[in-house]
Tab-separated table of C-alpha atoms in Angstrom:
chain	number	residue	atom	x	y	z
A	11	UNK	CA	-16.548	19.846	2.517
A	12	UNK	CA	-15.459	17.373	-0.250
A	13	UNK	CA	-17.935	14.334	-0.805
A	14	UNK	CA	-15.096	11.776	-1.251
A	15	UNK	CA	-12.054	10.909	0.775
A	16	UNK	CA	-8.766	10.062	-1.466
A	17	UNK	CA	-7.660	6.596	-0.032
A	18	UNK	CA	-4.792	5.983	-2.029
A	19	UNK	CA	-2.339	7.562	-5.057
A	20	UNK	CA	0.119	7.115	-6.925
A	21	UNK	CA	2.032	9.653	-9.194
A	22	UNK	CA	2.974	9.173	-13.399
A	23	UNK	CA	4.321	12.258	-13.839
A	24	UNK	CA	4.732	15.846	-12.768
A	25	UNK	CA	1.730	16.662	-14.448
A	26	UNK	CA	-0.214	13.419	-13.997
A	27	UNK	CA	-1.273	11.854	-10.930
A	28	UNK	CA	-3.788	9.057	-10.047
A	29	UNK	CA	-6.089	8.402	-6.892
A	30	UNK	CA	-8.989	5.977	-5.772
A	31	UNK	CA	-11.583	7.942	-3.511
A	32	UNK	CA	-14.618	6.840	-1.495
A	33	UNK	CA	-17.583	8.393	-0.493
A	34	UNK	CA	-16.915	10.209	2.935
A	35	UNK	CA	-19.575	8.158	5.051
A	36	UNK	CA	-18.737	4.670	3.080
A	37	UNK	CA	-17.057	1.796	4.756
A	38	UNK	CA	-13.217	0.969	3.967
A	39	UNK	CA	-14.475	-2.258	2.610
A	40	UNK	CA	-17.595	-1.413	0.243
A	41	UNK	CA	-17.427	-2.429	-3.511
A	42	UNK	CA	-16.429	0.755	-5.067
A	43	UNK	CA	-13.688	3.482	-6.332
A	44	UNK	CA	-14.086	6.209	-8.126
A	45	UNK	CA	-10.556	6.464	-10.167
A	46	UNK	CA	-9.360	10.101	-10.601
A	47	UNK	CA	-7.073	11.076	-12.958
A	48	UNK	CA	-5.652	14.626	-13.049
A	49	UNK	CA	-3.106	15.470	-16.088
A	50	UNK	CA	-2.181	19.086	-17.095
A	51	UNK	CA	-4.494	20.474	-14.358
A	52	UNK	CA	-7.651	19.074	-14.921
A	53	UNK	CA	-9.821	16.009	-13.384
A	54	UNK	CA	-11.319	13.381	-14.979
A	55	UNK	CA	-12.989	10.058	-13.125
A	56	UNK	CA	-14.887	7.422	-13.311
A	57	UNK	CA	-16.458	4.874	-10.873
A	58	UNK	CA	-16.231	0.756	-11.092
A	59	UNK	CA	-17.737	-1.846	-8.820
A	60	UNK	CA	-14.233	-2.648	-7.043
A	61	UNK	CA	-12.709	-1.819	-3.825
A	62	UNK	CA	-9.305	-0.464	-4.224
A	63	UNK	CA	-6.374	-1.451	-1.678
A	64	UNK	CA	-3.175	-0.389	-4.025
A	65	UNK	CA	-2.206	1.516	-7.133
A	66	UNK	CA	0.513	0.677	-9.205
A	67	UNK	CA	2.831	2.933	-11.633
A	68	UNK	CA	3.194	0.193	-14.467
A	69	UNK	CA	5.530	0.863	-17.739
A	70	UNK	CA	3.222	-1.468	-20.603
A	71	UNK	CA	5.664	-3.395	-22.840
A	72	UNK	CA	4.331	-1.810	-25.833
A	73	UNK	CA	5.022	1.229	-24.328
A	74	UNK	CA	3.544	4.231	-22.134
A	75	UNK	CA	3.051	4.513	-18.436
A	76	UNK	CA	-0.807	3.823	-16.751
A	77	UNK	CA	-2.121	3.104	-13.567
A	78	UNK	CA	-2.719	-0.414	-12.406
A	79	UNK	CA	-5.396	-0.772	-9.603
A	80	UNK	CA	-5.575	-4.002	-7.095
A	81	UNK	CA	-8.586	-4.311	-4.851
A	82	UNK	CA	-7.999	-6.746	-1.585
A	83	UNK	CA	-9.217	-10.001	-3.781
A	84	UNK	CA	-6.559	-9.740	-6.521
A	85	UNK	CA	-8.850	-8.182	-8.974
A	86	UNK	CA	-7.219	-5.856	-11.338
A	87	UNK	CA	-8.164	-3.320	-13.346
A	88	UNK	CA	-6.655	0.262	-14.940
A	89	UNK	CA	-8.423	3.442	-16.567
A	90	UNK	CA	-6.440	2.513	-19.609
A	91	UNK	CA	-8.724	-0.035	-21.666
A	92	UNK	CA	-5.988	-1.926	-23.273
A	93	UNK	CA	-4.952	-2.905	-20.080
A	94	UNK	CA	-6.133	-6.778	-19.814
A	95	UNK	CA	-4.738	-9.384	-17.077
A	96	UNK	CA	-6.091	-12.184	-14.983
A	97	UNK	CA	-7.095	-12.940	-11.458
A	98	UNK	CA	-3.898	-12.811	-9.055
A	99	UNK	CA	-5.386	-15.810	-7.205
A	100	UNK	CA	-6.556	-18.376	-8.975
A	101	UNK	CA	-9.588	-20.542	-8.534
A	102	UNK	CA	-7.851	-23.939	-7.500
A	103	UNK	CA	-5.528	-22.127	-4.987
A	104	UNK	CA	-8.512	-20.287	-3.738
A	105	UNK	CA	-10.390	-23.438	-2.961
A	106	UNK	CA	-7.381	-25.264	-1.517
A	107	UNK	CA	-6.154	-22.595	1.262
A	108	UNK	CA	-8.169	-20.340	3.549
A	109	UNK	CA	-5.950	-16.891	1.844
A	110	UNK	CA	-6.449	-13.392	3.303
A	111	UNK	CA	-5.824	-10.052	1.550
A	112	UNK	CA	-3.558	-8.867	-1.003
A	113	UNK	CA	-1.750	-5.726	0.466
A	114	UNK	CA	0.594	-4.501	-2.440
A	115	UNK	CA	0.985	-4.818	-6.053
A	116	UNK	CA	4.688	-3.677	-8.091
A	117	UNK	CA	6.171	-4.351	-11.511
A	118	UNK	CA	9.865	-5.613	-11.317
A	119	UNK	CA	10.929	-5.028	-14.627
A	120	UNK	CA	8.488	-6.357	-16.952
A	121	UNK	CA	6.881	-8.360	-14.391
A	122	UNK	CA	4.101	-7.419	-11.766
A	123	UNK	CA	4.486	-8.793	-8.429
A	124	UNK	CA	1.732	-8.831	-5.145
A	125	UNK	CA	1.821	-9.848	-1.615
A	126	UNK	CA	-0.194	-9.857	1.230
A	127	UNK	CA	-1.870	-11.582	4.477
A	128	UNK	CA	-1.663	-15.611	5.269
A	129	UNK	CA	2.315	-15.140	3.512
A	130	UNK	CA	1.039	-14.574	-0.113
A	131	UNK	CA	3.530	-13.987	-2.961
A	132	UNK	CA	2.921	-13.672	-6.396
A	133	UNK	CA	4.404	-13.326	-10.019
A	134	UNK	CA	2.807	-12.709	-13.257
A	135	UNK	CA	4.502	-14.499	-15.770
A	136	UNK	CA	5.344	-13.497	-19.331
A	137	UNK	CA	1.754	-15.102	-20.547
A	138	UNK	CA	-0.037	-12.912	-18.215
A	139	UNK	CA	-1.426	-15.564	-15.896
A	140	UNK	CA	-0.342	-15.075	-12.147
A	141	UNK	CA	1.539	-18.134	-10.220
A	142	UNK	CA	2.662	-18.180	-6.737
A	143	UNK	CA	6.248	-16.909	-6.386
A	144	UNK	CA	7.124	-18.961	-2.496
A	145	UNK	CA	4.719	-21.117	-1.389
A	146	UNK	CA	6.240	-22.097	1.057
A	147	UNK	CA	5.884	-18.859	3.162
A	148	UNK	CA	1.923	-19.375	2.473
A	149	UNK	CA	0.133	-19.100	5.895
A	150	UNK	CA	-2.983	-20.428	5.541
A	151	UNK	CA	-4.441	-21.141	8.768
A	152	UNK	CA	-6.911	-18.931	8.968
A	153	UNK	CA	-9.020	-16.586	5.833
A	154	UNK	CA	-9.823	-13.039	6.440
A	155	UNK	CA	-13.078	-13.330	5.473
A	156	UNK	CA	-14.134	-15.751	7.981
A	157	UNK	CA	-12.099	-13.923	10.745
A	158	UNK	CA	-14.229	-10.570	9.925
A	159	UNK	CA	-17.252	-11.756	9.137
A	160	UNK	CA	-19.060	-11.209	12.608
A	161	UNK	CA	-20.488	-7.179	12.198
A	162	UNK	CA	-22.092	-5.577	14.423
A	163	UNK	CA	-25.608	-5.180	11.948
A	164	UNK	CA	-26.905	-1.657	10.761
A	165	UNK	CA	-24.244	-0.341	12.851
A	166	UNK	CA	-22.996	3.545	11.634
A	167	UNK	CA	-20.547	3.960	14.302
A	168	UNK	CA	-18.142	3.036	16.331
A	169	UNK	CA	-20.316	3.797	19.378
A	170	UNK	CA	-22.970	1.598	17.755
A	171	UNK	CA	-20.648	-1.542	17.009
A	172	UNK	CA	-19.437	-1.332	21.012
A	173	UNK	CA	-23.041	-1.225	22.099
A	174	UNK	CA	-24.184	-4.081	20.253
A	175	UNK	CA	-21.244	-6.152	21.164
A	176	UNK	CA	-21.714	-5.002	24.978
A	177	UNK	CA	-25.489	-6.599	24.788
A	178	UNK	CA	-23.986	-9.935	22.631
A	179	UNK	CA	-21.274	-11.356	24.900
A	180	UNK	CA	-21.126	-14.627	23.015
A	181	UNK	CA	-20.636	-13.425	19.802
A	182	UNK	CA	-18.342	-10.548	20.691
A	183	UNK	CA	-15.867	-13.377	22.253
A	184	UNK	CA	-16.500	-15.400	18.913
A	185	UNK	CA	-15.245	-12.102	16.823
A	186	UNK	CA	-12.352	-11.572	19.445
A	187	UNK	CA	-10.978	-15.062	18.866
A	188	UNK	CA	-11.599	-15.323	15.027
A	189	UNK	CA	-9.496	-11.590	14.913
A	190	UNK	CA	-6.862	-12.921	17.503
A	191	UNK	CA	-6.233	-16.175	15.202
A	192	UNK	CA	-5.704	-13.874	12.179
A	193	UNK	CA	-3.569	-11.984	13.705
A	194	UNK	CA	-1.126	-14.642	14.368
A	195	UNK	CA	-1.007	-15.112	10.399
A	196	UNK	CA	2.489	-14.054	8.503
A	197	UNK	CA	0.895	-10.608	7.450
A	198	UNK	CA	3.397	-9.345	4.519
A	199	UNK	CA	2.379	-5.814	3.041
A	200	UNK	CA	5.032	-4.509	1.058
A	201	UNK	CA	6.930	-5.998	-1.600
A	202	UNK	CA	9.826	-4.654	-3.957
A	203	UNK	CA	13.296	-5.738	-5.461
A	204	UNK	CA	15.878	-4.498	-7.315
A	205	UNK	CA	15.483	-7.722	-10.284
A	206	UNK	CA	12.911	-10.698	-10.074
A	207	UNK	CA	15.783	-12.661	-8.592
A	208	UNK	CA	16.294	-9.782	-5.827
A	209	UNK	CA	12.970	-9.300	-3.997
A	210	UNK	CA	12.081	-8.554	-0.328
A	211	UNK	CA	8.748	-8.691	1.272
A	212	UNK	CA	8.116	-6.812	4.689
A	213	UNK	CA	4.792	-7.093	6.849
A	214	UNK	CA	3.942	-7.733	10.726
A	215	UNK	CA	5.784	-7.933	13.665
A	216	UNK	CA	9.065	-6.349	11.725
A	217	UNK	CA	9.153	-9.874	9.204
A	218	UNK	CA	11.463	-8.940	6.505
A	219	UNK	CA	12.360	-11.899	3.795
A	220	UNK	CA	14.734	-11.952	0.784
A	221	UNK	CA	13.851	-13.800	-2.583
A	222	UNK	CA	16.871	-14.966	-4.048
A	223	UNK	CA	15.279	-16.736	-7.150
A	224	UNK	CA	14.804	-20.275	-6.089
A	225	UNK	CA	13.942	-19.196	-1.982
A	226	UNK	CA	13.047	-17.216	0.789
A	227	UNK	CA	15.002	-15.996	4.033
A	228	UNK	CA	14.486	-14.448	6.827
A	229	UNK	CA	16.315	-11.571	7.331
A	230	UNK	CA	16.824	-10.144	10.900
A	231	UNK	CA	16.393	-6.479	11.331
A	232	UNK	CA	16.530	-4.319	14.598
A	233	UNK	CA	12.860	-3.481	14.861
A	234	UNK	CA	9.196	-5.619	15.761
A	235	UNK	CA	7.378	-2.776	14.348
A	236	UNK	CA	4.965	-3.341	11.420
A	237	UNK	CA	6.638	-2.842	8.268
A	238	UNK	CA	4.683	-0.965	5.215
A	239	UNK	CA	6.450	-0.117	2.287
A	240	UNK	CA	9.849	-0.319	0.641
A	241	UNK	CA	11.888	1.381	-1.388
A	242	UNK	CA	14.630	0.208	-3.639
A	243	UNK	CA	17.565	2.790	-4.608
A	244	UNK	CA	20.264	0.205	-5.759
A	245	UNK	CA	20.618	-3.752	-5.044
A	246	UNK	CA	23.304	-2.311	-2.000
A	247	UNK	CA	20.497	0.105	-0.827
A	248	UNK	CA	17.282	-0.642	0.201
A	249	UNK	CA	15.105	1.081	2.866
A	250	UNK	CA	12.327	-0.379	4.613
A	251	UNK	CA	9.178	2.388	6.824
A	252	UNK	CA	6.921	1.106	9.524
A	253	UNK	CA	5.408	2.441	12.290
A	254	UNK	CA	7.212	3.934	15.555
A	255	UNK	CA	9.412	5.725	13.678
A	256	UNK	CA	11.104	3.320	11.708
A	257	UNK	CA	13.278	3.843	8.916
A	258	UNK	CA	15.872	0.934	7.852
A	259	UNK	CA	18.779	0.773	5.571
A	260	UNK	CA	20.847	-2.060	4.032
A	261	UNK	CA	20.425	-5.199	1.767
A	262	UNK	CA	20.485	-8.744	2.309
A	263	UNK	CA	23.660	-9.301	1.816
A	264	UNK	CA	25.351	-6.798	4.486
A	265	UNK	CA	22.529	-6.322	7.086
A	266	UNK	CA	20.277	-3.459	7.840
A	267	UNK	CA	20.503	-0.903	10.141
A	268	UNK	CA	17.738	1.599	11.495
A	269	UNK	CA	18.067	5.310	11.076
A	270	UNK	CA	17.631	7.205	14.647
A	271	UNK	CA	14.062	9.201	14.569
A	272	UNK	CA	13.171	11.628	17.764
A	273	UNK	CA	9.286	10.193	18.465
A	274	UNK	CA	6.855	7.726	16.902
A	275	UNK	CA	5.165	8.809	13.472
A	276	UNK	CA	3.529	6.017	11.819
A	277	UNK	CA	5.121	5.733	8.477
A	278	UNK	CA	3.449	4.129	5.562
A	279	UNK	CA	4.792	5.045	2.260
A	280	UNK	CA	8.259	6.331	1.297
A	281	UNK	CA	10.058	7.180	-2.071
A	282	UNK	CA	12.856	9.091	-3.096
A	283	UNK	CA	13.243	12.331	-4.537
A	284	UNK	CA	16.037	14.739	-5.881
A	285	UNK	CA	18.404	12.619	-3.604
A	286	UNK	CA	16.474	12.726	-0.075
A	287	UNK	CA	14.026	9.981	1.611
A	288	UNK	CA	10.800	11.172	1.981
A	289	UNK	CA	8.155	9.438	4.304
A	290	UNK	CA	4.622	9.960	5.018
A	291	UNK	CA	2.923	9.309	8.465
A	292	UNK	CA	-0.654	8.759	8.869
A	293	UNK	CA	-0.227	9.302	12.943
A	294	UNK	CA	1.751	10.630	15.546
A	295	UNK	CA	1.944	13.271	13.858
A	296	UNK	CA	0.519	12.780	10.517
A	297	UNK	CA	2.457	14.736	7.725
A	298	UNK	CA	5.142	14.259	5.409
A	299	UNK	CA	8.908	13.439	6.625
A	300	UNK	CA	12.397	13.892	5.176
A	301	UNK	CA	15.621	11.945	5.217
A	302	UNK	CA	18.323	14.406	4.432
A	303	UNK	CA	21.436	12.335	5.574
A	304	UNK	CA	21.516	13.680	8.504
A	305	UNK	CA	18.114	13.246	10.513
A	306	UNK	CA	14.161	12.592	10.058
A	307	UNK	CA	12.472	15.481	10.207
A	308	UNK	CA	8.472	16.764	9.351
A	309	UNK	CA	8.008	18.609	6.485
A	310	UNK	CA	6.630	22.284	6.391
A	311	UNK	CA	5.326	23.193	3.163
A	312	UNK	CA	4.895	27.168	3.653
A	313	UNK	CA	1.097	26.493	2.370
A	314	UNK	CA	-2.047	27.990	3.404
A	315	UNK	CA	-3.145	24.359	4.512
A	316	UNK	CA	-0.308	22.574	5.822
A	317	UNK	CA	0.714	18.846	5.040
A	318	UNK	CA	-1.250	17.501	8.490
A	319	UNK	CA	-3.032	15.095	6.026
A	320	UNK	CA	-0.989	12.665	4.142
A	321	UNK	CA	-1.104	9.075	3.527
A	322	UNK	CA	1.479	8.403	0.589
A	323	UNK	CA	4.054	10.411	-0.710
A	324	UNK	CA	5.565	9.433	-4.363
A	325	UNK	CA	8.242	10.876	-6.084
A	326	UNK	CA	9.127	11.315	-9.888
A	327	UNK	CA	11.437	12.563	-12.149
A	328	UNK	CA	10.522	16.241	-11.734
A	329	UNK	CA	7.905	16.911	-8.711
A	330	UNK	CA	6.732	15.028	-5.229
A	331	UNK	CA	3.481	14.322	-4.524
A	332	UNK	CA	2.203	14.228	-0.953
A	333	UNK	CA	-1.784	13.176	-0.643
A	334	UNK	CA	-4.290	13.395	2.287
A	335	UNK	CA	-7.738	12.766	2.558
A	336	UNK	CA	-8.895	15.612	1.700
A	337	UNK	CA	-5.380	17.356	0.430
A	338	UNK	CA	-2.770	17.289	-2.849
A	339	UNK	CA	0.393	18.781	-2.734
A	340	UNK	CA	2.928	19.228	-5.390
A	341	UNK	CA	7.013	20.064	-4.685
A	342	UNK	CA	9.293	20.426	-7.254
A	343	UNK	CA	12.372	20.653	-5.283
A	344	UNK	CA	11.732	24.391	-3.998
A	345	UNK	CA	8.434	25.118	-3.698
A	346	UNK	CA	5.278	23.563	-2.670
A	347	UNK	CA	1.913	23.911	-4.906
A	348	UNK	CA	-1.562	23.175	-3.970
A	349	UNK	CA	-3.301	20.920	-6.412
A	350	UNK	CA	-7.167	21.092	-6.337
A	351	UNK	CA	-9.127	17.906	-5.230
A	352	UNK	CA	-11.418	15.769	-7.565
A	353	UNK	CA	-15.336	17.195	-7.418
């Protein structure tokens, strides 16, 4: 049984491939990654202080492609040591608004971008310090800290946080009504764009908004389902995963439409690759999915160990990568190819 779980990826190459992993008893939250790195077939990795919550492909303007890590506060960091940037949030605009977590970081060009809970949008400008990109969707009503901060103490399970809240009425009403406010925040978790003047944002409750340089909109889409990741094909083409089965297509300017899918996986990443839309689900089933043009359907590798566990799929020039928990799979168009985990 592997000693970490693989949390997130993302894919450089065919032959290189990135992941953060946490111990397989630790909690989501704890102050720690170890950073994999596999490239030609071997492992390497090395552990920092810093939860991780997204990984980022990022093309350096002197050149070369690294990995770009974001924990839930905005802190970044990379395995590459040249790599140097600032705090996404800033002191004064932490102090001034109650902000909740980032969700997703992206490069648009030479720019990164991130997003996340309480409306948060952010660019990093061309001296390397972050701004906000629309305040104006900023949702500040309530931070995520304060909403999560009653725990059940010492508590190693599930079982063990239900018991504790069943003998503390009083505070377990206090934690239901701190969660139920920060729910009602503008959650946004994905954001992408085809130029820095072109950028949607997607999150809770099926929000979709369109940057157009100056401001956001609101664009209406046929769906209330949470909304996790986009993908940008063309400034015509854009499609937009969520849960229930949802798949969208279209722009801002001429709508978007949602692609028919038979049941309810729970979609959370999706990327392209050698002209299809693939998908991965992290429930109902979990797997990997494919767009063909014609319908959604689960993937089946032909592997000894099926793809039942996979949280992000990413596609590059020459190979697919689908990765689990405790699984890494490789397609390059015809076949699949186990890849050994991290020690």
């Amino acid at each position: 049984m592997p000693k970490f779980n693989l949390t997130r990826a993302r894919a450089i190459t065919a032959d290189a491939l990135y992941v953060a992993a946490l111990p397989r008893k630790a909690d989501a939250t704890v102050s720690f990654t170890r950073v994999g790195q596999f490239y030609q077939g071997k492992w390497d990795h090395a552990d920092v202080d810093v939860a991780t919550q997204r990984i980022c492909l990022y093309h350096r303007p002197e050149g070369g492609r690294i990995a770009v890590y974001m924990s839930t506060e905005g802190q970044l960091f990379s395995p590459e040591a040249s790599f140097r940037s600032g705090p996404i949030i800033d002191e004064t605009l932490n102090n001034s608004k109650k902000l909740g977590r980032l969700a997703d970081l992206r490069q648009i060009g030479k720019h990164l971008v991130a997003c996340g809970d309480g409306g948060q949008t952010y660019h990093q400008r061309t001296d390397n310090v972050w701004a906000p990109l629309d305040l104006s969707l900023f949702d500040d009503s309530v931070d995520s800290s304060w909403a999560f901060a009653i725990r059940a103490p010492n508590a190693k399970t599930f079982a063990d946080e239900e018991a504790y809240f069943d003998n503390n009425p009083t505070e377990n009403a206090e934690k239901d009504r701190r969660r139920k406010l920060y729910m009602a925040n503008l959650m946004l978790h994905a954001i992408n764009g085809p130029s820095m003047d072109e950028l949607y944002f997607c999150g809770k409750d099926g929000a979709v908004y369109f940057w157009n340089g100056h401001s956001s909109e609101k664009i209406t889409v046929p769906t209330s389902s949470f909304l996790g990741d986009i993908l940008v094909e063309d400034a015509e083409t854009v499609w937009i995963c969520g849960r229930d089965g949802t798949l969208l297509r279209g722009s801002a300017k001429r709508g978007f439409t949602a692609i028919p899918c038979d049941g309810s996986p729970q979609f959370s990443t999706i990327t392209s690759f050698k002209g299809a839309i693939f998908l991965s689900s992290y429930a109902q089933p979990r797997g990997a999915f494919v767009y063909d043009g014609q319908r959604i359907r689960q993937v089946s590798s032909g592997l000894r160990q099926e793809l039942d566990d996979v949280h992000t799929v990413d596609g590059v020039t020459d190979a697919l990568w689908a990765v689990g928990s405790n699984a890494i799979a490789r397609f390059d168009g015809a076949t699949w190819e186990q890849t050994p985990l991290p020690k």
